[in-house]
Coordinates of C-alpha atoms in Angstrom, one line a residue:
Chain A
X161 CA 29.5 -29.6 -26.3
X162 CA 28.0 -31.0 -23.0
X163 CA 29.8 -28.6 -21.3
X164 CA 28.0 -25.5 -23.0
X165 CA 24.7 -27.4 -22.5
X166 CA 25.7 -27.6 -18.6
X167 CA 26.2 -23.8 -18.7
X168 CA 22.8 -23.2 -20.9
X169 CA 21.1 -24.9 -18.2
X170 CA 22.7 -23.1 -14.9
X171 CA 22.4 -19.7 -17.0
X172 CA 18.8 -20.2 -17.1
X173 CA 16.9 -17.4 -14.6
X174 CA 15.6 -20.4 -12.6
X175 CA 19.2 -21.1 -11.7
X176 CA 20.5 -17.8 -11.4
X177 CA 17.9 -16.8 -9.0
X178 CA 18.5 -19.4 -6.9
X179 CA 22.4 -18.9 -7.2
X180 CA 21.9 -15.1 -6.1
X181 CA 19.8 -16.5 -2.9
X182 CA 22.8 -19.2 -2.0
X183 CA 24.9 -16.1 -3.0
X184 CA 23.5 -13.7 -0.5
X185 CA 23.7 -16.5 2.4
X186 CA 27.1 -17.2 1.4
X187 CA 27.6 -13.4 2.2
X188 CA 25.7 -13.4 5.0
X189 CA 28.4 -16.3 6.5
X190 CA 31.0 -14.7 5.4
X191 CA 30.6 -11.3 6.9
X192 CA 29.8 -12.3 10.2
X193 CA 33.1 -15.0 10.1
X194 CA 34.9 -12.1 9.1
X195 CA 33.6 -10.3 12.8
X196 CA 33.5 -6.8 11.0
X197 CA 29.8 -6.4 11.7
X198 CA 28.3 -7.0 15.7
X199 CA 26.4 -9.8 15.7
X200 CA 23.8 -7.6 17.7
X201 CA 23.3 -6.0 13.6
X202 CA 23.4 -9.3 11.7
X203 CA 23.8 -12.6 14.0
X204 CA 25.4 -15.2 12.4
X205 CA 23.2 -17.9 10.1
X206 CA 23.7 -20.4 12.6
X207 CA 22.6 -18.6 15.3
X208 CA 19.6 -17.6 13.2
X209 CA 18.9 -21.1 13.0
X210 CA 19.4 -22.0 16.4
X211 CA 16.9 -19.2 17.3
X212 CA 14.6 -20.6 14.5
X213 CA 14.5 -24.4 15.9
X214 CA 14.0 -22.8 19.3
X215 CA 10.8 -21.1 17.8
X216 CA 9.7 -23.5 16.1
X217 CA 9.9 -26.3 18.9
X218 CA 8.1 -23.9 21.5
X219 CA 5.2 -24.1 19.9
X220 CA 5.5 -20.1 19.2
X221 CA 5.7 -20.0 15.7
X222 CA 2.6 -22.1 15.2
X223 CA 0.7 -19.7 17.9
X224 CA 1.7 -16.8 16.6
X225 CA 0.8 -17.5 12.8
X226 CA -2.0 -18.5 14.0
X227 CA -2.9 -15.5 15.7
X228 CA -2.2 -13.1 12.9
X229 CA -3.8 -15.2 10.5
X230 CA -6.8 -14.9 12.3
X231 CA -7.1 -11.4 12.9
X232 CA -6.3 -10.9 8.9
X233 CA -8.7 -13.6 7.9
X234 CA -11.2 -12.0 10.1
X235 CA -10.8 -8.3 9.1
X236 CA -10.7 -9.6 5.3
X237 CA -13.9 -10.8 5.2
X238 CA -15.0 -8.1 6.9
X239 CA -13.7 -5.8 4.2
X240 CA -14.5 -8.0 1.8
X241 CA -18.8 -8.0 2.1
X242 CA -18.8 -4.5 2.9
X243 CA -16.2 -3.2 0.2
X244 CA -18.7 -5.3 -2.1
X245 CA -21.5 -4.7 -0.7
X246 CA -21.0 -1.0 -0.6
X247 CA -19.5 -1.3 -4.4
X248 CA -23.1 -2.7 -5.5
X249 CA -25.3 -0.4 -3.8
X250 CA -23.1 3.0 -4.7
X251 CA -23.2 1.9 -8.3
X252 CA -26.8 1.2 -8.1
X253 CA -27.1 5.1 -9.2
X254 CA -25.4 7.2 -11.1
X255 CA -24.9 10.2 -9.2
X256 CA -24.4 8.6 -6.2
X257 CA -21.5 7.0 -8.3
X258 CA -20.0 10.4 -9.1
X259 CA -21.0 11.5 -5.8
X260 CA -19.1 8.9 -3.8
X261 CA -16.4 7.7 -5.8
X262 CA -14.3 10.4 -6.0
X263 CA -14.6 10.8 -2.0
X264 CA -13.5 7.0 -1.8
X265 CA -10.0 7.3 -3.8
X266 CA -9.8 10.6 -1.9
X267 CA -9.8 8.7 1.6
X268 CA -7.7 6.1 0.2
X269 CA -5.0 8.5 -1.4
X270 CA -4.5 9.4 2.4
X271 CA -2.1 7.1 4.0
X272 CA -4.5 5.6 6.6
X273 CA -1.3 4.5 8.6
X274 CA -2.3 8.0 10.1
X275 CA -5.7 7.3 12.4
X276 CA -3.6 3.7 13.8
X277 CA -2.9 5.7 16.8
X278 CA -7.0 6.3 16.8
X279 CA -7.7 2.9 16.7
X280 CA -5.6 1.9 19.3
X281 CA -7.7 4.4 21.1
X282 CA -11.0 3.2 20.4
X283 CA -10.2 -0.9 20.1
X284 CA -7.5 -1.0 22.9
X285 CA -4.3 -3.0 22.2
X286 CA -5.6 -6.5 21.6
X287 CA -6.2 -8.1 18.5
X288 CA -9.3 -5.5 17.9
X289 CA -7.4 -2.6 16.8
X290 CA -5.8 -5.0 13.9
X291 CA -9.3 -6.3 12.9
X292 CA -10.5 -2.8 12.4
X293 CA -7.5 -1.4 11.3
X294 CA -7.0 -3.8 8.9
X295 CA -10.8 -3.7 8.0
X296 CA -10.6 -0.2 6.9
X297 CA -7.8 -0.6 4.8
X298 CA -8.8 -3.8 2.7
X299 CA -12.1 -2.2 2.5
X300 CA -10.8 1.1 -0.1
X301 CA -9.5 -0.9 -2.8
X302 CA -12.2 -4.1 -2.8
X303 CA -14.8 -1.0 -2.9
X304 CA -13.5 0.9 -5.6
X305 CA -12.7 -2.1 -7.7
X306 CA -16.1 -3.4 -7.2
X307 CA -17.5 -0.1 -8.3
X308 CA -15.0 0.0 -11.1
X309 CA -15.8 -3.4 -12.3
X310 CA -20.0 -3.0 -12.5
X311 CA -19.1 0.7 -13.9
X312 CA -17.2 -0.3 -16.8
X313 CA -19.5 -4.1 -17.5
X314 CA -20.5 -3.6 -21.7
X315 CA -24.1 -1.0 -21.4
X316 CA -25.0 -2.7 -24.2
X317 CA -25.7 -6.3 -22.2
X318 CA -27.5 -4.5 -19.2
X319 CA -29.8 -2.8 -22.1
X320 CA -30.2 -6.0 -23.6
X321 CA -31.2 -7.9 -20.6
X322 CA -33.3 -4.7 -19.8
X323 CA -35.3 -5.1 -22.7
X324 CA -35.9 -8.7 -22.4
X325 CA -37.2 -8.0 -19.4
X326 CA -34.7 -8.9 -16.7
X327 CA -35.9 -8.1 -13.1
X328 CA -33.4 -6.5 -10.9
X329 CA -32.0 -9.4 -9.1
X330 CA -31.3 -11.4 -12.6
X331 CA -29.8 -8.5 -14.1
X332 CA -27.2 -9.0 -10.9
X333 CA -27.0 -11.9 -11.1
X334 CA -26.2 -13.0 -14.6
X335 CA -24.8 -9.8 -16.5
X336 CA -23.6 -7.4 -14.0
X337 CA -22.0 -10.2 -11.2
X338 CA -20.1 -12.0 -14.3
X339 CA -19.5 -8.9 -15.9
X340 CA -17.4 -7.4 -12.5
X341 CA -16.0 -10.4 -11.4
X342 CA -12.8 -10.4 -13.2
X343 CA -11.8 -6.3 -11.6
X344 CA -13.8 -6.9 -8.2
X345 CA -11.1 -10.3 -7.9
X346 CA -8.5 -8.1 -8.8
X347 CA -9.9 -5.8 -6.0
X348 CA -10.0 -8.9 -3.4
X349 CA -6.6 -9.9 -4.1
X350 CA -5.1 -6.6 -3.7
X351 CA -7.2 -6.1 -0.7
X352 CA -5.9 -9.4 0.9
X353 CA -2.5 -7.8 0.8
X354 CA -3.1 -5.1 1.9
X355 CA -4.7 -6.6 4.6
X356 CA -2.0 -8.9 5.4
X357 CA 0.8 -6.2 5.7
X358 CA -1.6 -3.6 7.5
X359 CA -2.4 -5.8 10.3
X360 CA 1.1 -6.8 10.3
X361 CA 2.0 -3.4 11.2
X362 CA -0.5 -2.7 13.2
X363 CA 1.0 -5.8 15.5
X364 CA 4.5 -4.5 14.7
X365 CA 3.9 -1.0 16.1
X366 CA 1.6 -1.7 19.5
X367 CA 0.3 -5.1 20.7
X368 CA 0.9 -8.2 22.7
X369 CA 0.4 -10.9 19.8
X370 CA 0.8 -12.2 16.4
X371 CA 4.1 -12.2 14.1
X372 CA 4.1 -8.8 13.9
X373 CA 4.7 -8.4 18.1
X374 CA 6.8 -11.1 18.2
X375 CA 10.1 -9.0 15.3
X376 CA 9.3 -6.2 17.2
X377 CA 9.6 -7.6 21.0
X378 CA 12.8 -9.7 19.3
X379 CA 14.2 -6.1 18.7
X380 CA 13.2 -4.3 21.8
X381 CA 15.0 -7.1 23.9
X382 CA 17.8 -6.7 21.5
X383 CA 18.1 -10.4 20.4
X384 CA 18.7 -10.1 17.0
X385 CA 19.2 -14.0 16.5
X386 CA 15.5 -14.6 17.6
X387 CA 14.3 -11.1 15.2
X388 CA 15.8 -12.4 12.5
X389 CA 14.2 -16.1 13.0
X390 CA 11.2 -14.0 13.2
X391 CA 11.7 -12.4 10.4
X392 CA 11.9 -15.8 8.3
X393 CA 9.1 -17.0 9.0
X394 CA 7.2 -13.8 8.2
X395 CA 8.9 -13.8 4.9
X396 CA 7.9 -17.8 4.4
X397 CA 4.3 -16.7 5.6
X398 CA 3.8 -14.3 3.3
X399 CA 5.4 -16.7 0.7
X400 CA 3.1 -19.4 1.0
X401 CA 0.1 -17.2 1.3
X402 CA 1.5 -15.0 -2.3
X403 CA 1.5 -18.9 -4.0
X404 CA -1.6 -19.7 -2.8
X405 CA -3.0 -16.3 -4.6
X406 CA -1.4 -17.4 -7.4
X407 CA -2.7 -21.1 -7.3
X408 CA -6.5 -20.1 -6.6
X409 CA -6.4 -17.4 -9.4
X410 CA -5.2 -20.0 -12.1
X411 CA -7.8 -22.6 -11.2
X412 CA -10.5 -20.2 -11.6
X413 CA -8.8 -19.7 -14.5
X414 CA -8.8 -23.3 -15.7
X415 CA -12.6 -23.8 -14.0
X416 CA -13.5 -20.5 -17.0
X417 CA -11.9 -22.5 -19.6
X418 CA -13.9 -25.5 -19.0
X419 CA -17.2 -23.2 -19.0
X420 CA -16.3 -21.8 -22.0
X421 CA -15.4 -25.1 -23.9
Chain B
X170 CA -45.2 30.4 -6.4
X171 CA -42.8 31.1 -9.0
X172 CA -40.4 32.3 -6.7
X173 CA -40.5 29.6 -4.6
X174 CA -40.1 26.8 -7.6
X175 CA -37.3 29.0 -9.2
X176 CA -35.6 27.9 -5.4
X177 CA -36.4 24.8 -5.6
X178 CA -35.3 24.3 -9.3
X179 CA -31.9 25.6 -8.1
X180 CA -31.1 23.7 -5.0
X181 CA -31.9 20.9 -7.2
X182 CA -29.2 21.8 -9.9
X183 CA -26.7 22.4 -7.1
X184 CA -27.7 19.0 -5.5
X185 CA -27.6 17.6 -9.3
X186 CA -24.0 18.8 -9.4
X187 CA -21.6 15.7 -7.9
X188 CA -19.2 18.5 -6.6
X189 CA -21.5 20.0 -4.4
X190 CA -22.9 17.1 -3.1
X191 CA -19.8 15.8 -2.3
X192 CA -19.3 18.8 -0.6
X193 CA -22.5 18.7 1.3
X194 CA -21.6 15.2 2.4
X195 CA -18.6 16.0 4.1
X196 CA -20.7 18.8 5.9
X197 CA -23.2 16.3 6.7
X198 CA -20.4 14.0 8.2
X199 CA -18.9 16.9 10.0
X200 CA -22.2 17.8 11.4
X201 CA -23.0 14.5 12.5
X202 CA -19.7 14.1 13.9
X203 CA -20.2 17.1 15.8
X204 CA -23.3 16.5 17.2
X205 CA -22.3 12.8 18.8
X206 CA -18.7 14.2 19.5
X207 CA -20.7 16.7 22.1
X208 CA -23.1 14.3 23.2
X209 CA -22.6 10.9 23.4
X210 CA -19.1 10.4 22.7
X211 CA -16.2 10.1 25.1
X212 CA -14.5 13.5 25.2
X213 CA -11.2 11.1 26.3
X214 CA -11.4 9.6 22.3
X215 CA -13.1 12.1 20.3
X216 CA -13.2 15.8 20.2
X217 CA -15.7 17.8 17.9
X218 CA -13.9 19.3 14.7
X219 CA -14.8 22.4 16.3
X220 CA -12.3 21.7 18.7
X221 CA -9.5 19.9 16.5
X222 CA -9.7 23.2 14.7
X223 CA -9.3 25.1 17.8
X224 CA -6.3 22.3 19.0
X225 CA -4.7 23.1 15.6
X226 CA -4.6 26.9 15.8
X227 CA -3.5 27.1 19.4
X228 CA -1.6 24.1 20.0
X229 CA -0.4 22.1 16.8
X230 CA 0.7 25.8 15.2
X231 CA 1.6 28.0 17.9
X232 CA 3.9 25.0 19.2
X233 CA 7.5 25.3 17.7
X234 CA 8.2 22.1 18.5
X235 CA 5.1 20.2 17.3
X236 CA 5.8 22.3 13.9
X237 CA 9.8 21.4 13.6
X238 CA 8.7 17.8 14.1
X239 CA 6.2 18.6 11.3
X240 CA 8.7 19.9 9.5
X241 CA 11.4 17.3 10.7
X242 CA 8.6 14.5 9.0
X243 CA 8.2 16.8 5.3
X244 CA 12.2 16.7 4.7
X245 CA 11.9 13.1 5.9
X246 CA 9.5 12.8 3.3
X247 CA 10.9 14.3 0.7
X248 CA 14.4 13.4 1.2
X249 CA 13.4 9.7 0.9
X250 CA 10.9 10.7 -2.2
X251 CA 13.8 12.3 -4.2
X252 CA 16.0 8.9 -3.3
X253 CA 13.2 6.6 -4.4
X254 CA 12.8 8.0 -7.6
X255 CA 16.4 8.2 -8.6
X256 CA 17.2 5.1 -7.7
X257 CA 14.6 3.4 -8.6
X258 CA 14.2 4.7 -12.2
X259 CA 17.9 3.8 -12.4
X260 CA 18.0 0.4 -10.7
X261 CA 14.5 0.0 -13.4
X262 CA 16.4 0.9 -16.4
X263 CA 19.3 -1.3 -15.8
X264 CA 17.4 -4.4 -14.8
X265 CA 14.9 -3.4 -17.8
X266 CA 17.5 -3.1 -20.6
X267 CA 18.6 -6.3 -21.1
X268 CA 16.9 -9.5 -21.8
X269 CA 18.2 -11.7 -19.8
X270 CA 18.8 -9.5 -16.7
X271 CA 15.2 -8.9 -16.9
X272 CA 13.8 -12.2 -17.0
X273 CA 16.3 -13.0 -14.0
X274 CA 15.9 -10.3 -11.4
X275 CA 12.5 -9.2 -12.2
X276 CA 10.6 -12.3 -10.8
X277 CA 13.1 -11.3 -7.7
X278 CA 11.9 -7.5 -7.1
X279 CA 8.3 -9.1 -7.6
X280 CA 9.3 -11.5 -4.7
X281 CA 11.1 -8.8 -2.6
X282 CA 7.7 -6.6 -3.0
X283 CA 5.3 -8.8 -1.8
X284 CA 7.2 -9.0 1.8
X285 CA 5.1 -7.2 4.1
X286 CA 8.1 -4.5 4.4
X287 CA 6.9 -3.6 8.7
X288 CA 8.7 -7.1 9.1
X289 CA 12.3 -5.7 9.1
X290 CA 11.1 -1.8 10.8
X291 CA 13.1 -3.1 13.6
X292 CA 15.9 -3.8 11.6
X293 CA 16.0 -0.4 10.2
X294 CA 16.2 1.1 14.0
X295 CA 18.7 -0.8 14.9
X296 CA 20.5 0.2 11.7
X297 CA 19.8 3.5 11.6
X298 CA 18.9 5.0 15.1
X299 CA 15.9 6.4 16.5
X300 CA 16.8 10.0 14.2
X301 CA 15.3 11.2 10.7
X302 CA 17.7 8.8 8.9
X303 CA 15.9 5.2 9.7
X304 CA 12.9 7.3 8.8
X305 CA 14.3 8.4 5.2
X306 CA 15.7 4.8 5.2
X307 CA 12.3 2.6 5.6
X308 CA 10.3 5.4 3.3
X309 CA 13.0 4.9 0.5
X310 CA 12.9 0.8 0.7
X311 CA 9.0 1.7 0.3
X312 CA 9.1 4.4 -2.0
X313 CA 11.6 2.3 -4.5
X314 CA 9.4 -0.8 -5.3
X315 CA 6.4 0.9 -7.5
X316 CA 8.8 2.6 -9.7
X317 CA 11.0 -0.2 -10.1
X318 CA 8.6 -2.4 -10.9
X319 CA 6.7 0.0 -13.3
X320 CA 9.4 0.9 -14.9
X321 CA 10.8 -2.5 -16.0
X322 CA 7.3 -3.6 -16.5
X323 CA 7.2 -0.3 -19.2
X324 CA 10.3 -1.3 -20.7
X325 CA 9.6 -4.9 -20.7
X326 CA 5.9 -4.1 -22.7
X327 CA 7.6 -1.9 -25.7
X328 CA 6.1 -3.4 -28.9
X329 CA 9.2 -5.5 -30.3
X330 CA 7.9 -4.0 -33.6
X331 CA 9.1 -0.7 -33.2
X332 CA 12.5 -2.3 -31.5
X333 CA 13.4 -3.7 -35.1
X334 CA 12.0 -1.1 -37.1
X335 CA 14.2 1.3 -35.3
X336 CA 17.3 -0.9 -35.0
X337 CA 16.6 -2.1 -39.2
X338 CA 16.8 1.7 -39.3
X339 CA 20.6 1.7 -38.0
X340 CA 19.4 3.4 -34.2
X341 CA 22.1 2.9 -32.3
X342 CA 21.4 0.8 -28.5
X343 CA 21.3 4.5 -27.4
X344 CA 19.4 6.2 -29.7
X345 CA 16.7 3.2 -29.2
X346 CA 16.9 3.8 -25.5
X347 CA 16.5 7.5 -25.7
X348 CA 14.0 7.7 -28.9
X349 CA 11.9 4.6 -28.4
X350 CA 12.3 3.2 -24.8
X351 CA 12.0 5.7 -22.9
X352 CA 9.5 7.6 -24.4
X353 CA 6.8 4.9 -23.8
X354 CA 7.8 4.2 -20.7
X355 CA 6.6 7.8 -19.5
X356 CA 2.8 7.1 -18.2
X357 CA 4.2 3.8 -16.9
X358 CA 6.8 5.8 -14.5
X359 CA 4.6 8.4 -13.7
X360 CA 1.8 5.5 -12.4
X361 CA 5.1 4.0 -10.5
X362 CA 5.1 7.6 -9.0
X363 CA 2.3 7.8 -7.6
X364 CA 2.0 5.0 -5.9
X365 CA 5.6 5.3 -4.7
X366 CA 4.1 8.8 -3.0
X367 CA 1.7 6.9 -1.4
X368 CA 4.1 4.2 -0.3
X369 CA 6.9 6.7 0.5
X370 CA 4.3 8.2 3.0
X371 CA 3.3 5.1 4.8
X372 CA 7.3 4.3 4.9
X373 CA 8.0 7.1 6.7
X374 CA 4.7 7.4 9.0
X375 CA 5.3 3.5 9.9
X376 CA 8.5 4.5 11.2
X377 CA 7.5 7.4 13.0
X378 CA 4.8 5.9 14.3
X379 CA 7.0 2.8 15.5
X380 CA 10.1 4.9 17.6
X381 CA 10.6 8.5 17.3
X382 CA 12.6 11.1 19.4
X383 CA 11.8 14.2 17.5
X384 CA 9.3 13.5 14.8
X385 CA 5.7 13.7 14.5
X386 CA 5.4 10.1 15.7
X387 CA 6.6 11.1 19.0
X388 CA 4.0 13.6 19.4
X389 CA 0.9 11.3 17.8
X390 CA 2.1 8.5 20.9
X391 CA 2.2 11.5 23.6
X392 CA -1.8 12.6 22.9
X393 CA -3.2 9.1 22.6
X394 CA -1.0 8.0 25.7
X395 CA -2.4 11.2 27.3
X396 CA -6.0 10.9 26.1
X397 CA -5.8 14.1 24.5
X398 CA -7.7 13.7 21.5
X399 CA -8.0 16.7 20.1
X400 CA -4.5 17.9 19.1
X401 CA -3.7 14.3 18.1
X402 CA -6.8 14.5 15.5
X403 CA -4.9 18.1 14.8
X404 CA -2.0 16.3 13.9
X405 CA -3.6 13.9 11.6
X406 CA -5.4 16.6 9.7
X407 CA -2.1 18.2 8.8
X408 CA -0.5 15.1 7.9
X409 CA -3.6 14.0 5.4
X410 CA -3.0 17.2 4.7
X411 CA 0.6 16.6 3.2
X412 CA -0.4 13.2 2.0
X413 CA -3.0 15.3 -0.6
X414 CA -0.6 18.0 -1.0
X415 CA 2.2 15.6 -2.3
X416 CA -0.1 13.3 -4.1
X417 CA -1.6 16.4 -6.3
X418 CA 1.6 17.2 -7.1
X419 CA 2.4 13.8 -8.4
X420 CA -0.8 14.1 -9.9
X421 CA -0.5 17.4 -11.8
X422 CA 3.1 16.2 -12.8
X423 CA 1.7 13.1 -14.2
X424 CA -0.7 15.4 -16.3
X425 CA 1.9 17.4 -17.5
X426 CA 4.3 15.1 -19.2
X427 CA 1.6 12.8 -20.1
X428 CA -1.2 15.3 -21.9
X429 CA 0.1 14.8 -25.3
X430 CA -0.8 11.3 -25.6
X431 CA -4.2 11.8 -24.7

């Protein structure tokens, strides 16, 4: 009896997922005891870890995450006023609407990974390039969202606040803003993704800073120990940052629940 | 008079037309980019499209070896596209037919795909050389997410309704798969495609772009080392040029198996 409670509990997919993550290290220990693989392909967890503490206590780790934090936060907001910006005042007409939009998902359908060598060009190898490399990419999906979101609010409210009179900048600001909000969010979150793993690789393929440098100098010097300790922390980064999506999205979700009560 | 309103009348249905307009403001952009490409611009960043055209005819596809490294990148491409697909519609339909092996490993893919993938590029070198294959390697891992995902996220959503009407019926586990399942998961896969085109194409471009001995990556490094613009800009035109190719395909396939619903 308490035994098949035990197992109902560690056959939950809480437990299992963490079993499969202990499973994989477990794995990853055993193959490299077993010496079948280089350790220049997969060093061994302790190694890994040595690398990691080395990191960590050099001060690196914090430098670097700060570094390509910046640059993303920088390039987001960026993308984010002009992607909405740009979303208001295309949808601000209908034909230019049908004029741009399609253009927009056009450019955006084309993997923009293409022009990075161009920006290297223009922004030389510093942080700029990632700014505006980043910039550009968040700014596609945060525009078209935008547009999408004041494209599809209810025509019936903006007639309704027409006829009662609603100047322009009310009209924005209590029917089609509200209206939007839930797609052009959608739009910002995607966008901050996007962000995030564009300037990522743009630091991974050309630069002297940020995480992004940091795997791919690991890898060029061949110390796998110190790429994998790199990658970690990526992986943790990108972590927190995914749970802190999550966390802002559900209190604006509770802070709409108290409105509505 | 009448003449000359009749004109007017008509550039103003042709402007009235989005299609046209859109057309005329790519000319616009082109003619503006023209214009400061020949004047003000640095001729070491950017060439006039006049010139990428001429860069494209004479050097990007008279050059055998710029075109087998543009070929070299389309099997690349494809190869890992084809791979993506398979596997991930069957690695989707495995994960999304049970229950319990749903609720398990799905929050896991979830977690896998929000990794910024250009983390482990490196990795994939070292793995798989400097050749096509860590190419076709990193496209796949991008290419397989989006359909994974979709399709586990279409088999998940199937109205539990028509699940037990079909199994009070006496459908077998197979016959629900193949009459019920997988029929609604079509426009969900299809989605899944497209994006994994996209993806697949950023895959493989990442890695070219990040250590290449043959492909077009080598190529797009030697003009922008070289401050020679214009066949680089060449080069990018016929890779968007691939990228709108592939994704119309995916597009008019989407169409295709999906009309009948509409």
């Amino acid at each position: 009896m308490r035994m098949q409670r035990l197992l109902g509990i560690f056959s939950s997919p809480k437990w299992i997922q963490a079993g499969f993550i202990a499973a994989v290290f477990v794995a990853w220990h055993v193959l490299t005891l077993s010496g079948r693989i280089s350790s220049l392909f997969l060093p061994s967890p302790g190694a890994v870890y040595a690398a990691l503490t080395q990191i960590v206590a050099s001060g690196a780790v914090v430098q670097a995450i700060g570094t390509t934090l910046r640059t993303v936060l920088i390039a987001y907001v960026g993308a984010a006023v002009l992607g909405t910006t740009a979303g208001f005042a295309i949808t601000r007409s209908q034909y230019l609407c049908r004029l741009l939009e399609p253009l927009l998902s056009g450019l955006f359908a084309i993997p923009l990974t293409l022009f990075f060598p161009l920006f290297l060009l223009f922004f030389g190898i510093g942080p700029g390039s990632k700014i505006a490399y980043g910039m550009t990419y968040a700014f596609f999906p945060i525009a078209l969202n935008t547009i999408s979101g004041v494209i599809h609010v209810d025509g019936k409210l903006i007639a309704a606040a027409r006829s009662m009179g609603a100047p322009p900048h009310l009209l924005f600001r209590r029917v089609l803003l509200p209206g939007a909000l839930p797609v052009i969010l959608t739009g910002l979150r995607i966008g901050f993704f996007i962000c995030f793993a564009t300037v990522l690789g743009g630091e991974t393929l050309s630069s002297i800073s940020g995480l992004g440098h940091e795997v791919a100098n690991s890898a060029q010097l061949m110390d796998s120990s110190r790429m994998f300790a790199w990658i970690l922390v990526v992986i943790a980064t990108s972590f927190c940052l995914v749970m802190l999506a999550g966390r802002l999205e559900r209190l604006r979700g509770d802070l709409r629940g108290g409105e509505s009560r | 008079m009448s003449v000359l309103t009749g004109k007017r009348s008509w550039l103003r249905t042709a402007l009235a037309s989005p299609a046209i307009g859109r057309l005329g403001v790519i000319a616009a952009g082109l003619l503006i980019w023209e214009g400061l490409a020949r004047t003000v611009l640095d001729p070491e960043f950017v060439s006039p499209p006049t010139r990428i055209l001429q860069a494209l005819v004479t050097r990007t596809l008279a050059d055998p070896t710029v075109l087998r490294a543009i070929g070299t990148t389309f099997w690349e491409l494809l190869l890992a596209f084809a791979l993506a697909v398979l596997a991930g519609t069957a690695v989707g339909v495995l994960v999304g037919a049970g229950e319990r092996i749903s609720r398990t490993a799905y929050p896991l893919v979830l977690m896998l795909y929000a990794v910024p993938q250009v983390t482990v590029l490196p990795l994939f070198v070292m793995f798989f050389g400097l050749g096509p294959a860590s190419k076709v390697a990193f496209g796949f891992t991008h290419g397989i997410f989006p359909i994974m995902v979709n399709v586990i996220a279409g088999m998940r959503d199937v109205s539990p309704l028509f699940l037990r009407s079909a199994r009070s019926m006496g459908a077998s586990r197979m016959q629900v798969l193949r009459h019920v399942v997988l029929p609604h998961l079509v426009p969900s896969f299809f989605a899944g495609m497209r994006l994994s085109v996209a993806m697949t194409l950023l895959g493989v471009i990442l890695a070219e772009l990040y250590a290449s001995i043959d492909g077009v990556g080598y190529f797009a490094h030697l003009y922008s080392e070289s401050f020679d613009p214009a066949p680089l800009y060449a080069l990018i035109v016929v890779l968007a040029l691939m990228a709108v190719l592939l994704n119309e395909l995916a597009r008019r396939a989407e169409l295709r198996f999906t009309w009948r619903r509409r």
